[in-house]
Short mmCIF file of N, CA and C in Angstrom, two decimals:
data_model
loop_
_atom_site.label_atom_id
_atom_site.label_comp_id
_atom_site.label_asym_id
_atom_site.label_seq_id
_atom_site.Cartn_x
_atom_site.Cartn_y
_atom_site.Cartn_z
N UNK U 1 -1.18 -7.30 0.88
CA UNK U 1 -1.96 -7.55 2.08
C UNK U 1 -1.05 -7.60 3.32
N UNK U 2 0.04 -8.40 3.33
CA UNK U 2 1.02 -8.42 4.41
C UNK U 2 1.84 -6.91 4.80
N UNK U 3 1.91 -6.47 3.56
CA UNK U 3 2.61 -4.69 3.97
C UNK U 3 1.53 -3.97 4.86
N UNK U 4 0.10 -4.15 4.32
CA UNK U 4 -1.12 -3.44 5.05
C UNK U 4 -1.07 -3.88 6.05
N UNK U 5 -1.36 -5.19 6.41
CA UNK U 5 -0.74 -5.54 8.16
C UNK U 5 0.23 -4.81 8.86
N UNK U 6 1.48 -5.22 8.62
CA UNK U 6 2.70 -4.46 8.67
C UNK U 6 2.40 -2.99 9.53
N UNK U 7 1.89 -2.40 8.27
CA UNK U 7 2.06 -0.82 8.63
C UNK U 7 0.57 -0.72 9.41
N UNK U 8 -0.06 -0.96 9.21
CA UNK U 8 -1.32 -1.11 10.82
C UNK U 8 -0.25 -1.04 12.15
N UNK U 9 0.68 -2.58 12.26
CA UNK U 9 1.20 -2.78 13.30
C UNK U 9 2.25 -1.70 13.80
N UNK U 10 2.91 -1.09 12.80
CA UNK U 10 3.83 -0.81 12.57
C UNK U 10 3.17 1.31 13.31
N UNK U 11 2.15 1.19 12.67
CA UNK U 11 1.43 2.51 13.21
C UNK U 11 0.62 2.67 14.44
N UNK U 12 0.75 1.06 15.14
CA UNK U 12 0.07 0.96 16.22
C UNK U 12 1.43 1.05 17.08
N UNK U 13 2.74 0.92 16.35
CA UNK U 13 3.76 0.85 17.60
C UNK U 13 3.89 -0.84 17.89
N UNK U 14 3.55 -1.12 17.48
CA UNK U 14 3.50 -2.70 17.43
C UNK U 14 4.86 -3.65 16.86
N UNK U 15 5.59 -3.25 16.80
CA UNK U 15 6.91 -3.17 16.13
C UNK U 15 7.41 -4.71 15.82
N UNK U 16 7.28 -5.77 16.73
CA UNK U 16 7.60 -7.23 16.62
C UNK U 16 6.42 -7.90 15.48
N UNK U 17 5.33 -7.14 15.92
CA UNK U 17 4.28 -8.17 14.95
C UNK U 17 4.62 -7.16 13.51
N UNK U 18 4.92 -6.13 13.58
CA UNK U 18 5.01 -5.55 12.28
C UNK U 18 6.62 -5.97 11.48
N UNK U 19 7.63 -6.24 12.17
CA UNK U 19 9.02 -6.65 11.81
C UNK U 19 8.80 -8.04 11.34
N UNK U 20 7.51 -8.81 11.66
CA UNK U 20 7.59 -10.20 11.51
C UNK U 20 6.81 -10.29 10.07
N UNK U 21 5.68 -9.20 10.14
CA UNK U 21 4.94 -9.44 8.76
C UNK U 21 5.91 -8.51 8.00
N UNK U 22 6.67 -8.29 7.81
CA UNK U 22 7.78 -7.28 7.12
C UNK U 22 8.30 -7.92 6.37
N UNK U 23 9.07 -8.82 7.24
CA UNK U 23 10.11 -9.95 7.33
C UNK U 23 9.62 -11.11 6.41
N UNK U 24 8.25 -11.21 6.10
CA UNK U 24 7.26 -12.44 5.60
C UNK U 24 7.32 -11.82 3.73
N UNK U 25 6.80 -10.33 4.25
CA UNK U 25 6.33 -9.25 2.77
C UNK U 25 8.07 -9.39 2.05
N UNK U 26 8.94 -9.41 2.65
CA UNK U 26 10.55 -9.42 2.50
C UNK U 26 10.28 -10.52 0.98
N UNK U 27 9.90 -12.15 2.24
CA UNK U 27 10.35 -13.43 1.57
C UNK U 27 9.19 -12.95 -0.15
N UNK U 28 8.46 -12.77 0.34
CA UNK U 28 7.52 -12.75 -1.02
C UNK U 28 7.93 -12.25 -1.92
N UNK U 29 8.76 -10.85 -1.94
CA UNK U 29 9.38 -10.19 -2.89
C UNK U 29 10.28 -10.62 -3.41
N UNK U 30 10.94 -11.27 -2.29
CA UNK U 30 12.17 -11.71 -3.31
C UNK U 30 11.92 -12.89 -4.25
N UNK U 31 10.48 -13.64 -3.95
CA UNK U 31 10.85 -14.91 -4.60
C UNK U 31 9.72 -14.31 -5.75
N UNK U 32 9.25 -13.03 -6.01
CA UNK U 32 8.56 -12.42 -7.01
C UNK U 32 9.75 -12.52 -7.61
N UNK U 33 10.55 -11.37 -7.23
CA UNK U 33 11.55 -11.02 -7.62
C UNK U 33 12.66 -12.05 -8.47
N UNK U 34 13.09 -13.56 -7.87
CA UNK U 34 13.76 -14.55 -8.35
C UNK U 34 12.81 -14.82 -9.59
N UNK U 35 11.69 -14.75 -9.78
CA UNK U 35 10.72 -15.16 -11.29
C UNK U 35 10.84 -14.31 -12.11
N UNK U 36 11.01 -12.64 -11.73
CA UNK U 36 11.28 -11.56 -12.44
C UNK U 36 13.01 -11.79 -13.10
N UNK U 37 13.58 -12.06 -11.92
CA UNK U 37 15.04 -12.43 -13.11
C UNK U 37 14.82 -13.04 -14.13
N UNK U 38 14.24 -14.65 -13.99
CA UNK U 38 13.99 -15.42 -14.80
C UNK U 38 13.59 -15.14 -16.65
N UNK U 39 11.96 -14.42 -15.78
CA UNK U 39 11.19 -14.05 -17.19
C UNK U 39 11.25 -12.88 -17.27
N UNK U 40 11.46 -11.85 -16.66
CA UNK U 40 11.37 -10.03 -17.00
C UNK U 40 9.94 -9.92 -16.75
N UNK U 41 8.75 -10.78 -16.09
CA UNK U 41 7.95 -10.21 -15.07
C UNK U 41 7.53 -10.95 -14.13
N UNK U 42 6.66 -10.58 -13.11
CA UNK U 42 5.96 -9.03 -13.47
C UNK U 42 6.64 -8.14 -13.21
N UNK U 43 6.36 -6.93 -13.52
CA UNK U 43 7.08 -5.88 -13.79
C UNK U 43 6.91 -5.01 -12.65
N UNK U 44 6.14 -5.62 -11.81
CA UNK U 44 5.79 -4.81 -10.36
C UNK U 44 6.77 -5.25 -9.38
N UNK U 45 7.77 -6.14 -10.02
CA UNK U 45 8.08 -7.18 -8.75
C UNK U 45 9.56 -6.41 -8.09
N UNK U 46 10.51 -5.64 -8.71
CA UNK U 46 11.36 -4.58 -8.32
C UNK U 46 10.64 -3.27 -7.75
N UNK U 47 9.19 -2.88 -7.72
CA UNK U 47 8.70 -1.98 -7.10
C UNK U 47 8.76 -2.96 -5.41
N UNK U 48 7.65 -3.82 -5.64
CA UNK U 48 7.28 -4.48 -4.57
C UNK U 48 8.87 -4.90 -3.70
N UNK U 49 9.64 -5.12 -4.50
CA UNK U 49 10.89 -5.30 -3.78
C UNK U 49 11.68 -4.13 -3.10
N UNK U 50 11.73 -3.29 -3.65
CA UNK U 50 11.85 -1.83 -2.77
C UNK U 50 11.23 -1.50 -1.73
N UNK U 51 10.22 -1.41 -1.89
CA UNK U 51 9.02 -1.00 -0.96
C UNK U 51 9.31 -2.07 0.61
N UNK U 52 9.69 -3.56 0.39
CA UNK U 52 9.78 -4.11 1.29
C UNK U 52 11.15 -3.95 1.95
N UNK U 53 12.06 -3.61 0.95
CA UNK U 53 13.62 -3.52 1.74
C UNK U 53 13.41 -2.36 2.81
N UNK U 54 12.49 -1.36 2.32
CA UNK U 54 12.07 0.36 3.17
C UNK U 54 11.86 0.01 4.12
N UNK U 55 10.79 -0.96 4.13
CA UNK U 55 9.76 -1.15 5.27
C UNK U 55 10.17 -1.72 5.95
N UNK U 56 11.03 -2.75 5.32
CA UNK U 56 12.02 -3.49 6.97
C UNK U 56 12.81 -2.70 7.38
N UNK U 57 13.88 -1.69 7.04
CA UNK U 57 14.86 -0.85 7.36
C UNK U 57 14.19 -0.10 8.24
N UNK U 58 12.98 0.98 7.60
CA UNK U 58 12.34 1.21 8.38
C UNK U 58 12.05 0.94 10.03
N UNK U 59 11.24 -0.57 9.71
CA UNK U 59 11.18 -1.12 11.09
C UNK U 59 12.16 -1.49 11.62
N UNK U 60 13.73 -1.95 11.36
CA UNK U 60 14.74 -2.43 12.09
C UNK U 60 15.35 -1.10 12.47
N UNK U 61 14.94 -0.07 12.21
CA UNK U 61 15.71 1.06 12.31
C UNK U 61 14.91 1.82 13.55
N UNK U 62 13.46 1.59 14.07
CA UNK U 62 12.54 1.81 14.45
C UNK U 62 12.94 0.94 16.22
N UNK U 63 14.21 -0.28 15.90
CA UNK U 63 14.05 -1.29 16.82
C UNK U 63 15.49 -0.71 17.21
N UNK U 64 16.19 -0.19 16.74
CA UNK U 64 17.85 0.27 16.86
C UNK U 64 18.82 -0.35 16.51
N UNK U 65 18.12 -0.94 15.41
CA UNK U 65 18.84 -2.56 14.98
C UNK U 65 19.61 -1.45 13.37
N UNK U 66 20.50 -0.31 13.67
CA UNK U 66 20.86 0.07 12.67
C UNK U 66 21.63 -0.37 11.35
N UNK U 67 22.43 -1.66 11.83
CA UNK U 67 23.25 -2.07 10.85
C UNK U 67 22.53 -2.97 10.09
N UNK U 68 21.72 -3.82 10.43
CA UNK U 68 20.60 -4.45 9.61
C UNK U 68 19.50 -3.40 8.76
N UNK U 69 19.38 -2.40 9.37
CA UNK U 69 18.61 -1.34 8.77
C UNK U 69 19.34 -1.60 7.40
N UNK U 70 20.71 -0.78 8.01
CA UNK U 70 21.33 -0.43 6.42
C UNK U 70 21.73 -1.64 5.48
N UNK U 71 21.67 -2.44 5.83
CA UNK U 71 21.83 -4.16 5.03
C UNK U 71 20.83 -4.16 4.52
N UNK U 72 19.69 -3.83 4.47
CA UNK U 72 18.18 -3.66 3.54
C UNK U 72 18.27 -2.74 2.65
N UNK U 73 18.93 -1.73 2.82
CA UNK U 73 19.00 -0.53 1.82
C UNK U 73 20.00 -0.78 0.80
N UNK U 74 21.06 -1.37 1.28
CA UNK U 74 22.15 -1.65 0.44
C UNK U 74 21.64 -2.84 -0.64
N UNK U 75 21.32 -3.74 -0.18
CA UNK U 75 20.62 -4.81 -0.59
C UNK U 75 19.51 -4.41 -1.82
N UNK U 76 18.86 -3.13 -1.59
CA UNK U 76 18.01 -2.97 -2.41
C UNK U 76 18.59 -2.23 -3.27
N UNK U 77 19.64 -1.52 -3.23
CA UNK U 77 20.36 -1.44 -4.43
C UNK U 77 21.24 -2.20 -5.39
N UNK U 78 21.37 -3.02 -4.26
CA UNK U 78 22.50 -3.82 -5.21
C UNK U 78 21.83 -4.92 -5.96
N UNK U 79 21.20 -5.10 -5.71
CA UNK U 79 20.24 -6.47 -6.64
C UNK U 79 19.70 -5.42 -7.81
N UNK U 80 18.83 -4.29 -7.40
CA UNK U 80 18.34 -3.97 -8.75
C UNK U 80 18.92 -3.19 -9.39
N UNK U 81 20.69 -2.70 -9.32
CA UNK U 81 21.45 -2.73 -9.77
C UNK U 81 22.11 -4.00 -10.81
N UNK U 82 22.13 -5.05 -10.60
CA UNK U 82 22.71 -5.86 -11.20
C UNK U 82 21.60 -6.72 -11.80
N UNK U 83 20.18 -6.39 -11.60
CA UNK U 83 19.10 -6.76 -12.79
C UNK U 83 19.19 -5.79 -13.50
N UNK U 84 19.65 -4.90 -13.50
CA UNK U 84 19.06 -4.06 -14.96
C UNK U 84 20.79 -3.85 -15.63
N UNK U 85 21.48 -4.61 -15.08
CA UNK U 85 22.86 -4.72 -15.78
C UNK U 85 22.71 -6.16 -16.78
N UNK U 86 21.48 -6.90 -16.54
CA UNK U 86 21.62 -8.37 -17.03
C UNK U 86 20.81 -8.16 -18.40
N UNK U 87 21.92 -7.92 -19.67
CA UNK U 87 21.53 -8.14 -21.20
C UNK U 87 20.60 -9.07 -21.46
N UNK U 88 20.38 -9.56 -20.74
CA UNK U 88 19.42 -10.98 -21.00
C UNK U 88 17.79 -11.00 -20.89
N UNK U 89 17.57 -9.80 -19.79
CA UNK U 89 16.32 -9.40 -19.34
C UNK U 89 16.02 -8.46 -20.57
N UNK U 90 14.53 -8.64 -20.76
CA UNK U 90 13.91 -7.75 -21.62
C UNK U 90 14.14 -6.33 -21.00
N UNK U 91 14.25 -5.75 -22.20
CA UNK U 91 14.28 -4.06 -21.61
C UNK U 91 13.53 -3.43 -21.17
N UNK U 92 12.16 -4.13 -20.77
CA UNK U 92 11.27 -3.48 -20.04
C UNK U 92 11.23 -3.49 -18.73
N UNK U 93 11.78 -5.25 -18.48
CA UNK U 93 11.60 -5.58 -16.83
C UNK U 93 13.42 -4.83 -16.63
N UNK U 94 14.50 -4.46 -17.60
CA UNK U 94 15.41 -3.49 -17.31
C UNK U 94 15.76 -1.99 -16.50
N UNK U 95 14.30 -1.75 -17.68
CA UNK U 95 13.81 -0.55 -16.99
C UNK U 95 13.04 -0.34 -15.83
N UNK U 96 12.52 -1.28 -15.82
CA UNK U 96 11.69 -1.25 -14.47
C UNK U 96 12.63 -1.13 -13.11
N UNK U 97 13.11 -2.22 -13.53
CA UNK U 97 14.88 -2.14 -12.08
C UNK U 97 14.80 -0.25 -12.28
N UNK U 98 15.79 0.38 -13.18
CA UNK U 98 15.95 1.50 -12.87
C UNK U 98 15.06 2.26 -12.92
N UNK U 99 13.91 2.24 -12.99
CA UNK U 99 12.88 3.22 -12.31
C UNK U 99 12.88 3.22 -10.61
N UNK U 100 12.89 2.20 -10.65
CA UNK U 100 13.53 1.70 -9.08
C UNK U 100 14.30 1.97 -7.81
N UNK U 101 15.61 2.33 -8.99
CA UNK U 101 16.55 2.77 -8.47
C UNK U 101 16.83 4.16 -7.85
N UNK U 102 16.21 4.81 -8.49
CA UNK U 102 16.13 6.44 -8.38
C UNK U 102 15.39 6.34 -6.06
N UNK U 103 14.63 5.99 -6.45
CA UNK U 103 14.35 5.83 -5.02
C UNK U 103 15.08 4.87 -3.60
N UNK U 104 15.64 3.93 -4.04
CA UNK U 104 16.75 3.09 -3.31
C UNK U 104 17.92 3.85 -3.30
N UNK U 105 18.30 4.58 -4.23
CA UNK U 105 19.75 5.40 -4.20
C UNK U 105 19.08 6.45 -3.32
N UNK U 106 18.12 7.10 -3.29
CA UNK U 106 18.08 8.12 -2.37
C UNK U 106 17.92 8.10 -1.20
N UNK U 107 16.97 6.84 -0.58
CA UNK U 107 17.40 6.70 0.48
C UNK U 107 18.12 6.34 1.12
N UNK U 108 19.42 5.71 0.27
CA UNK U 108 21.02 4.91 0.71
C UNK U 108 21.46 6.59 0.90
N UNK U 109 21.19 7.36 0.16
CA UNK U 109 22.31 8.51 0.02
C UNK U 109 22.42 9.18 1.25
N UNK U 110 20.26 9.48 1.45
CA UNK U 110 20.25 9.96 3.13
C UNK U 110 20.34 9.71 4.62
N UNK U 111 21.08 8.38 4.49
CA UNK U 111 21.70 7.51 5.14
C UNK U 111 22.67 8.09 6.08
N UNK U 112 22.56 8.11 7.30
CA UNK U 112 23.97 8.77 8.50
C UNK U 112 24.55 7.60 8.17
N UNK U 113 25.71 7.73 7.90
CA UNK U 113 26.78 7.06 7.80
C UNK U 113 28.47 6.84 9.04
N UNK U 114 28.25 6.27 10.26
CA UNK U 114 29.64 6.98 10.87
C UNK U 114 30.50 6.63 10.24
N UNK U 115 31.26 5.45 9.69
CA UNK U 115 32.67 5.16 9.13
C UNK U 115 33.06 5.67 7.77
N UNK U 116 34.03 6.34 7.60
CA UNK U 116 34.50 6.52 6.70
C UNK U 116 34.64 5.27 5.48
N UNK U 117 34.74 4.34 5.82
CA UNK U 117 34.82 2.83 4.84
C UNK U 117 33.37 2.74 4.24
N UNK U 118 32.44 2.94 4.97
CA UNK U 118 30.76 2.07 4.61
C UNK U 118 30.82 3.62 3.83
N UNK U 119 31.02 5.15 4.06
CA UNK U 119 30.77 5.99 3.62
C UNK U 119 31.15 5.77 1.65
N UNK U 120 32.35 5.07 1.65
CA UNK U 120 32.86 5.33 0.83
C UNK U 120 32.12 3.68 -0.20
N UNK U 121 31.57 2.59 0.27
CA UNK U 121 31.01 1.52 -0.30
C UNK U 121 29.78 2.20 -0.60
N UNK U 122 29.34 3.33 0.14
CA UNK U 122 28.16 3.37 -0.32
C UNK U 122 28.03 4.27 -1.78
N UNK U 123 29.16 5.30 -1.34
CA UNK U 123 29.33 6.05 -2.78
C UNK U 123 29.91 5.07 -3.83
N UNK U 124 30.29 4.33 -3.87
CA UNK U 124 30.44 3.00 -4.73
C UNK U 124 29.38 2.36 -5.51
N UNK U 125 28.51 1.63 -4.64
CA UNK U 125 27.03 1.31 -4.72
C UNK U 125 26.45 2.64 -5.88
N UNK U 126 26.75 3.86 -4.88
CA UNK U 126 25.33 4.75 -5.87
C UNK U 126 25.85 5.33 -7.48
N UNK U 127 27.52 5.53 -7.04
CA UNK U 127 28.08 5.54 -8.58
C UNK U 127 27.90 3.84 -9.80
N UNK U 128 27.85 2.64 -8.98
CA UNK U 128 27.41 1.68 -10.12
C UNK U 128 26.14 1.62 -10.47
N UNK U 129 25.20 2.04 -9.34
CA UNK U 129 23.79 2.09 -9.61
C UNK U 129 23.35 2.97 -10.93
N UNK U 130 24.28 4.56 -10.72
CA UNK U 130 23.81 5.78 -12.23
C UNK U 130 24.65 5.04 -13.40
N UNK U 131 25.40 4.04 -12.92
CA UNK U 131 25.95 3.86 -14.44
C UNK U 131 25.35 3.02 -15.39
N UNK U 132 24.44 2.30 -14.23
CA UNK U 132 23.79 1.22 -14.66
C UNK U 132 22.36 1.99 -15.76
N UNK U 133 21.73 2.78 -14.45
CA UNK U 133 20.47 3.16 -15.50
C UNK U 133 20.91 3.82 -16.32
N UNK U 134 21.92 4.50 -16.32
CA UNK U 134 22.99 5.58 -17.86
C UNK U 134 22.76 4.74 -18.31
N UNK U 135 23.17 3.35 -18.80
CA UNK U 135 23.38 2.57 -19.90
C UNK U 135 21.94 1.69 -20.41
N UNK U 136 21.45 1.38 -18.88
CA UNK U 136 19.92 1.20 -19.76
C UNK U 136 19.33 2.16 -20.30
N UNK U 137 19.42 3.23 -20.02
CA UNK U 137 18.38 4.65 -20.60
C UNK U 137 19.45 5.11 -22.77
N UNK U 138 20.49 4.28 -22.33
CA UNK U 138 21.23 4.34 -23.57
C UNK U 138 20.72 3.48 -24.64
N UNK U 139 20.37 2.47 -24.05
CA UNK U 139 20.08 1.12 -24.44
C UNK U 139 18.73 1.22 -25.38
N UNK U 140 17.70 1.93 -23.80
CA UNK U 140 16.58 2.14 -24.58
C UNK U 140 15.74 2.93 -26.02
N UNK U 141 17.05 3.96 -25.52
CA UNK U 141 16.75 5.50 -26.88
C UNK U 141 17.55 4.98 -28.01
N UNK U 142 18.61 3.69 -27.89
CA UNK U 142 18.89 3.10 -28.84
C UNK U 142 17.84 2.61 -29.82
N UNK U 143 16.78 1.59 -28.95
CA UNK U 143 16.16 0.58 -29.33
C UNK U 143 14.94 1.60 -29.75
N UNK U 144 14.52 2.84 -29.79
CA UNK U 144 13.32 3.33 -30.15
C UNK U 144 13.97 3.91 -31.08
N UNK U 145 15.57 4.46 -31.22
CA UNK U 145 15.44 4.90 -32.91
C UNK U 145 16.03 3.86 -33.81
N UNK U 146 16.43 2.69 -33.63
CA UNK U 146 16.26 1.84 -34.30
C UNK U 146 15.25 1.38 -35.06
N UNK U 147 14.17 1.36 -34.23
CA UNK U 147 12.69 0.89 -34.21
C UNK U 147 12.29 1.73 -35.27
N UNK U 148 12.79 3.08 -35.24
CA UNK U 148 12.24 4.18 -36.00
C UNK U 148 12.69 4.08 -37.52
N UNK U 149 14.04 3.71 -37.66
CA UNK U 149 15.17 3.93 -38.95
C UNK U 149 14.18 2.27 -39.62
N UNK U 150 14.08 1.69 -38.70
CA UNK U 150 13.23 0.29 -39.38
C UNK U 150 11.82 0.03 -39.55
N UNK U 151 11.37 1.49 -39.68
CA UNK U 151 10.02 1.34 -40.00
C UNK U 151 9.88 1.32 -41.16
N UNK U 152 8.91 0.15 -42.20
CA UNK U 152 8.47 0.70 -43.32
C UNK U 152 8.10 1.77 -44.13
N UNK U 153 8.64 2.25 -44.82
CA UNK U 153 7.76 3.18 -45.75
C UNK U 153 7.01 2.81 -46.22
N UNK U 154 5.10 3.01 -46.16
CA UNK U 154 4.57 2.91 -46.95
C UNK U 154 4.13 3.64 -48.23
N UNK U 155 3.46 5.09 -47.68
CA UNK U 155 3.72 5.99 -48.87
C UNK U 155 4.32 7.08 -48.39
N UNK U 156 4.20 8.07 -48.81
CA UNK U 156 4.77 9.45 -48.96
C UNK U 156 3.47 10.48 -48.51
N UNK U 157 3.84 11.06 -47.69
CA UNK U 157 2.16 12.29 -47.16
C UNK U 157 2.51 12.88 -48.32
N UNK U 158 1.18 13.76 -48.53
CA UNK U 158 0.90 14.25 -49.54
C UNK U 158 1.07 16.22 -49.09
#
């Protein structure tokens, strides 16, 4: 409901009332997001967390507020980078982070970058980000032929 505000304001040119309900949709995600560490859901809550890092970058980027822009983007990689690195989370809310990711890395990637330093943190960021879902996507095709080698036999097809 607060993103739909948002982008009303945000499409009216309205830019302060839309940076503020942004800024609000921000807090919500993340504290989805802090329950999603916890328990591994809901499983929407790394979507919803993307979507809000955009939308503020978006709008701070909209205000010329570029370096905060890119502090949202980075931000949204690096957290759901290091949830779907955490063995602890079920492999679903794992995967969910890197479904995630595919879209946060791309818009970090299409990122103007002037300094050579942030250029090079960011290729940092997007090389730990593929290594991360590499190893969950390892993880997972693990756990389905496992699943498979441990299925009962019951009979034999005929």
């Amino acid at each position: 409901m607060l993103t739909q505000q948002a982008n009303a304001a945000y499409a009216q040119q309205h830019t302060l009332s839309a940076h503020a309900k942004y800024t609000e949709a921000m807090t919500n995600a993340e504290e989805m997001l802090q329950i999603f560490q916890e328990t591994g859901v809901p499983l929407s809550a790394p979507l919803a967390f993307v979507i809000s890092c955009h939308n503020l970058a978006d709008c701070l980027e909209t205000q010329k507020q570029t370096d905060q822009a890119a502090h949202f983007l980075r931000y949204a990689c690096t957290k759901l980078t290091h949830l779907a690195q955490r063995p602890e989370l079920p492999l679903q809310a794992r995967l969910a982070c890197v479904e995630q990711l595919r879209p946060a890395v791309n818009v970090l990637s299409e990122q103007s970058i002037p300094s050579l330093s942030h250029q090079q943190d960011i290729q940092n960021l997007i090389a730990q980000a593929r290594t991360a879902a590499l190893t969950v996507y390892q993880v997972a095709s693990y756990a389905v032929q496992t699943r498979l080698e441990d299925a009962p036999v019951t009979e034999r097809p005929s």
